[in-house]
Short mmCIF file of C-alpha atoms in Angstrom, two decimals:
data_model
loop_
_atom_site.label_atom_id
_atom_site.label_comp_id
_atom_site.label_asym_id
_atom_site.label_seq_id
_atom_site.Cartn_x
_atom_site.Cartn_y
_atom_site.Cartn_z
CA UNK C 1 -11.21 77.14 -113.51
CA UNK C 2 -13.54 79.77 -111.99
CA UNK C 3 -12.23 79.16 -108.28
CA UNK C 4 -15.31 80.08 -106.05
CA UNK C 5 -18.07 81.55 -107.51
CA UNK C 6 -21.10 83.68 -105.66
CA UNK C 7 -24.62 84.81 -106.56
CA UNK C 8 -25.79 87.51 -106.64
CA UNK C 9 -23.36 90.42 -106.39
CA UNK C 10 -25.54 92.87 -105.09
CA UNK C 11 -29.14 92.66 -103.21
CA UNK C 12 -31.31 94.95 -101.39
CA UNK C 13 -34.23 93.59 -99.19
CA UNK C 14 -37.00 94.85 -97.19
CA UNK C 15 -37.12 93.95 -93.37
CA UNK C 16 -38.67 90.35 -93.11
CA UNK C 17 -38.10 89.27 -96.58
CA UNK C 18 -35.94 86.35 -97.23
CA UNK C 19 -33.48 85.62 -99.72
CA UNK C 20 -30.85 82.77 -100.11
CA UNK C 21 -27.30 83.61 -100.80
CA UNK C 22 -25.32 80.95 -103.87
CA UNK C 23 -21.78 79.64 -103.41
CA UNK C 24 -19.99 77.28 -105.82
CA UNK C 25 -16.47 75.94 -105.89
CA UNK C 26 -14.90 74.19 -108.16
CA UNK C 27 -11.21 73.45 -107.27
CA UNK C 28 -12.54 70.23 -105.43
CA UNK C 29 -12.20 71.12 -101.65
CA UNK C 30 -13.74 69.76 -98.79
CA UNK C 31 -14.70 72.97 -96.42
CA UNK C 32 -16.67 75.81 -96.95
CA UNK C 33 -17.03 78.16 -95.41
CA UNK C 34 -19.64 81.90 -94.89
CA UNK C 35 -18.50 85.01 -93.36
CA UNK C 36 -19.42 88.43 -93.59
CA UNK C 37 -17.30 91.45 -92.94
CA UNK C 38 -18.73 94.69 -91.39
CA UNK C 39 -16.83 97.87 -91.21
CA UNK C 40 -14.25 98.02 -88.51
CA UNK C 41 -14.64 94.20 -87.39
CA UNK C 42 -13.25 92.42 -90.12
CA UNK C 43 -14.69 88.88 -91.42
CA UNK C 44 -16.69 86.83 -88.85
CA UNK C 45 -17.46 83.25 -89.67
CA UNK C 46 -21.19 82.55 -89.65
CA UNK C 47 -21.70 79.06 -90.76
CA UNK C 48 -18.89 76.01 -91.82
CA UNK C 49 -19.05 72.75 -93.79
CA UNK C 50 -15.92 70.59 -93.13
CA UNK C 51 -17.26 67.62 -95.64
CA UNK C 52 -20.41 67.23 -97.69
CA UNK C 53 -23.39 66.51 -95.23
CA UNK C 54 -21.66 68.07 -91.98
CA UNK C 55 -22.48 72.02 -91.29
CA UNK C 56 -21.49 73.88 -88.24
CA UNK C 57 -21.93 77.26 -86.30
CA UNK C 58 -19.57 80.02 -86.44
CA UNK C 59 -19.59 82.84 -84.42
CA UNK C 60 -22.48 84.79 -85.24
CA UNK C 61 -24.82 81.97 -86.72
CA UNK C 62 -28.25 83.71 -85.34
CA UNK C 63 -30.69 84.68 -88.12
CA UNK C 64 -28.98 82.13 -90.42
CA UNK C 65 -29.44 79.12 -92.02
CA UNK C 66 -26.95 76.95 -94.53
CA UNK C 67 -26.95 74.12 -97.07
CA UNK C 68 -23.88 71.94 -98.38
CA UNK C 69 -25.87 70.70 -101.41
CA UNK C 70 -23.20 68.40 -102.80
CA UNK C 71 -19.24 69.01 -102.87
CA UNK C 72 -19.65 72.28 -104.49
CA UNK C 73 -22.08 73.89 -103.84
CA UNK C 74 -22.77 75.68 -99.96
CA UNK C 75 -26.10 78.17 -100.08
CA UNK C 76 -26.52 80.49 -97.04
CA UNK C 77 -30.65 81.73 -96.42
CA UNK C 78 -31.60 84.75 -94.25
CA UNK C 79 -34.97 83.51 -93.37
CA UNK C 80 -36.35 86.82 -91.98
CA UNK C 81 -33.98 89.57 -93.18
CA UNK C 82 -32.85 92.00 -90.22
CA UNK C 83 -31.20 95.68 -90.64
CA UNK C 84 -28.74 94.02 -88.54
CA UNK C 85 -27.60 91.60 -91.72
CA UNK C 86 -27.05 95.00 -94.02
CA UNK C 87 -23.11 93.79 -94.47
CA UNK C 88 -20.68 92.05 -97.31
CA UNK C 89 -21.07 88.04 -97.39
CA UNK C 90 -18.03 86.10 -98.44
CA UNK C 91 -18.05 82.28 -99.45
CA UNK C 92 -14.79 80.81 -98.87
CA UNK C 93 -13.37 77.12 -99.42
CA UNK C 94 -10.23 75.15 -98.10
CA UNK C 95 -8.90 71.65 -99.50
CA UNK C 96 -7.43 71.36 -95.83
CA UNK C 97 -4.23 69.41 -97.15
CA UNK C 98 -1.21 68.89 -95.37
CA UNK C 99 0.65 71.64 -96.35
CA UNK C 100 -1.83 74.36 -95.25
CA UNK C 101 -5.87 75.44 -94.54
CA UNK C 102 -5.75 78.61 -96.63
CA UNK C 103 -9.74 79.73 -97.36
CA UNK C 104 -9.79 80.69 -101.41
CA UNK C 105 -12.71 83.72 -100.86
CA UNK C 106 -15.57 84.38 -103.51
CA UNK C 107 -16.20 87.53 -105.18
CA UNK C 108 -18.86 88.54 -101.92
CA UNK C 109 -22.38 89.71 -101.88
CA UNK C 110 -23.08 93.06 -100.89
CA UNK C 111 -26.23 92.83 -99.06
CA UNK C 112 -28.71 96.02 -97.76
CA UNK C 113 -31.84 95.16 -95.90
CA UNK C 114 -33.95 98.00 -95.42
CA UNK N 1 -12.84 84.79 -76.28
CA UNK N 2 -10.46 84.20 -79.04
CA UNK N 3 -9.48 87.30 -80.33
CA UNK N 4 -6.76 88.69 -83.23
CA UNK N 5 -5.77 92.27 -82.78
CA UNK N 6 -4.04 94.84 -85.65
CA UNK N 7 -3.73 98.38 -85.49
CA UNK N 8 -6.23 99.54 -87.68
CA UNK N 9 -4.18 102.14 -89.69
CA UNK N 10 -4.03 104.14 -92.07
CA UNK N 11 -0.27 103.29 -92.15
CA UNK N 12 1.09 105.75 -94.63
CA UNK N 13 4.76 104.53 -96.00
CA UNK N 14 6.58 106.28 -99.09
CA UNK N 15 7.58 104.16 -102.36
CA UNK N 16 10.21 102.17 -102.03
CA UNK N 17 9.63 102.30 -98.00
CA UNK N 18 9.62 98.95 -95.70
CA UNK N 19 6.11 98.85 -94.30
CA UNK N 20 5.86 96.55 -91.22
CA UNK N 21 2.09 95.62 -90.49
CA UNK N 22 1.83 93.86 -86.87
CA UNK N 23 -0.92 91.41 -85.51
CA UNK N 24 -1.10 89.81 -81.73
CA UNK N 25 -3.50 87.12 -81.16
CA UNK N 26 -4.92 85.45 -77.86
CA UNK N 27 -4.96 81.79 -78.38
CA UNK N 28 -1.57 80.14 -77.37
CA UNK N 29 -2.92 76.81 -78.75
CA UNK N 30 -2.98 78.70 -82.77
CA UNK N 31 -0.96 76.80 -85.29
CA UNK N 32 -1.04 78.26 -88.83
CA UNK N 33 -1.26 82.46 -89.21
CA UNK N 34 -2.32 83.51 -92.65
CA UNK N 35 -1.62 87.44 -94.03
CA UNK N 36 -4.36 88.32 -96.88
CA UNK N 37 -4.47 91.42 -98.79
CA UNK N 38 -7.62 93.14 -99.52
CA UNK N 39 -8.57 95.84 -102.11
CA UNK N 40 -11.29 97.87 -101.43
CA UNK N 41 -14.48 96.42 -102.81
CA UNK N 42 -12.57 92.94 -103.40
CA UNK N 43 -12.17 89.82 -101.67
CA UNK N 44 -9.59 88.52 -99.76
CA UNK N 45 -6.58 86.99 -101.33
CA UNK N 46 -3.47 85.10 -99.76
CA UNK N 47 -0.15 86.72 -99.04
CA UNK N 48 1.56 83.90 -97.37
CA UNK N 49 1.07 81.66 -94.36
CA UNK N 50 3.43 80.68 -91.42
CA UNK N 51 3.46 77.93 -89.11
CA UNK N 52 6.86 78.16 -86.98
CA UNK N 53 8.56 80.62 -85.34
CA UNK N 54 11.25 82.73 -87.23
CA UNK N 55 11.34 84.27 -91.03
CA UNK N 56 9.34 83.08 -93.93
CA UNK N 57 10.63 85.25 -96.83
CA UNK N 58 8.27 85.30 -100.08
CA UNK N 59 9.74 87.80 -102.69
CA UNK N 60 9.48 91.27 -101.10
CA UNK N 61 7.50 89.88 -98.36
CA UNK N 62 8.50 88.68 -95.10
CA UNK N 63 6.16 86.62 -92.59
CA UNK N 64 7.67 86.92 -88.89
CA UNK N 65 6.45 84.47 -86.31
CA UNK N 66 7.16 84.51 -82.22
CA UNK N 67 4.68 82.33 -80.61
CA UNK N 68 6.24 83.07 -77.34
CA UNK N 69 5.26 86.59 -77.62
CA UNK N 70 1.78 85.66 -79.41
CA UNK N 71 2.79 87.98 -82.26
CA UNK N 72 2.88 87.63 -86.21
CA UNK N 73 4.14 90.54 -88.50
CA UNK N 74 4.25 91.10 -92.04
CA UNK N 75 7.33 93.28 -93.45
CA UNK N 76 6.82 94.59 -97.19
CA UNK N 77 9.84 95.70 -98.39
CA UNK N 78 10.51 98.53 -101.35
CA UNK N 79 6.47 99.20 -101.58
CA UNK N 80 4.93 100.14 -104.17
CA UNK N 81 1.50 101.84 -104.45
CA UNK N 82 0.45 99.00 -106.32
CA UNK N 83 0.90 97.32 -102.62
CA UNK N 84 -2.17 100.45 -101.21
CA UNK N 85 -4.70 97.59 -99.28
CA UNK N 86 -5.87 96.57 -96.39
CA UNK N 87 -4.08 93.52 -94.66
CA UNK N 88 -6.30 90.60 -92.64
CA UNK N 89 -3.96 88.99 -90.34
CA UNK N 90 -5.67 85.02 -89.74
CA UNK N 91 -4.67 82.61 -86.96
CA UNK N 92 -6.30 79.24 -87.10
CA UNK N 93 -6.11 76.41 -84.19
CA UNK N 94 -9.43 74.24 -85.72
CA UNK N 95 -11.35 77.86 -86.61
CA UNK N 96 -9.82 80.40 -88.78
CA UNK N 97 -10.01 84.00 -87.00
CA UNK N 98 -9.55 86.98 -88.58
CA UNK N 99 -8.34 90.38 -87.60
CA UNK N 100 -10.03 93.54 -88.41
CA UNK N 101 -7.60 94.88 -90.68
CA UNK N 102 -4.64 96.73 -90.81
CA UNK N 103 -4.80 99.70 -93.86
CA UNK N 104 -1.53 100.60 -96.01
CA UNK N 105 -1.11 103.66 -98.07
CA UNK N 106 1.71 103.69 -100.28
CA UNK N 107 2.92 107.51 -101.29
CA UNK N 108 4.44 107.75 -104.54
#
């Protein structure tokens, strides 16, 4: 049971490239969920899939895209990388039960864009 | 603007010390508040959560809730440097909102 997995663990990119970041869960949840945490601001959610086929804006969605492929699996793309992006991405899942929402994080990408 | 405030820290407590890590947060509507623990270079991992107002005691940790006041604490009693992190206070009502961060240091 590997819990929530995330690809890569490290990436550098060049302003304007793009690059698509991997999530995988496998403890069966519904949500998913990307943030990324800069220095001094903590996490700030960027994109959320409450069921397979269903994706919604966070709070700082802009210069993002996301996939729920099936169940398990929720990619995030930077289409047009920005300086701007340079932070740590975390992939997160809930199973949203009764007793509680609590987000089970990924490892996290560390992502520079140059 | 829904917003989650925590004294950024360092908070420096000696072993065997209570550390008390504080968090106010905007939204009076919130319903579940979530403490995670951070290493550095790690990911977030869950302390304990809290839905109603009072004491939630998990071993050496302590969850205090006062929704009239808009304020969740977490107490850490006899710490050890083991318990050196940063702590994310989270307060969900439909999106989960994090604070920035509160960092411990635990002196031996």
């Amino acid at each position: 049971n590997a819990g929530v997995t995330q690809t890569p663990k490290f990436q550098v990119l060049k302003t304007g490239q793009s690059m698509t970041l991997q999530c995988a869960q496998d403890m069966n949840h519904n949500s998913m969920y990307w943030y990324r945490q800069d220095p001094g601001m903590g996490l700030r959610l960027i994109y959320y899939s409450a069921s397979e086929g269903t994706t919604d804006k966070g709070e700082v969605p802009n210069g993002y895209n996301v996939s729920r492929l099936n169940k398990r699996e929720f990619s995030l793309r930077l289409e047009s990388a920005a300086p701007s992006q340079t932070s740590v991405y975390f992939c997160a899942s809930s199973g949203r039960d009764s007793l509680s929402d609590t987000q089970y994080f990924g490892p996290g990408t560390r992502l520079t864009v140059l | 603007q829904k917003e989650v405030e925590q004294n950024s820290g360092p908070l420096s407590v000696p072993e065997g010390a209570i550390a008390s890590l504080n968090c106010t947060y905007s939204d009076r509507g919130s319903q579940s508040f979530f403490w995670y623990r951070q290493y550095s270079g790690k990911s977030p991992e869950l302390i304990m959560f809290i839905y109603s107002n009072g004491d939630k005691e998990d071993g050496r940790f302590t969850a205090q809730l006062n929704k009239a006041s808009q304020y969740v604490s977490l107490l850490i009693r006899d710490s050890q440097p083991s318990d050196s992190a940063t702590y994310l206070c989270a307060v969900n009502d439909n999106d989960m909102r994090f604070g920035a961060g509160t960092r411990l240091t635990v002196k031996p």
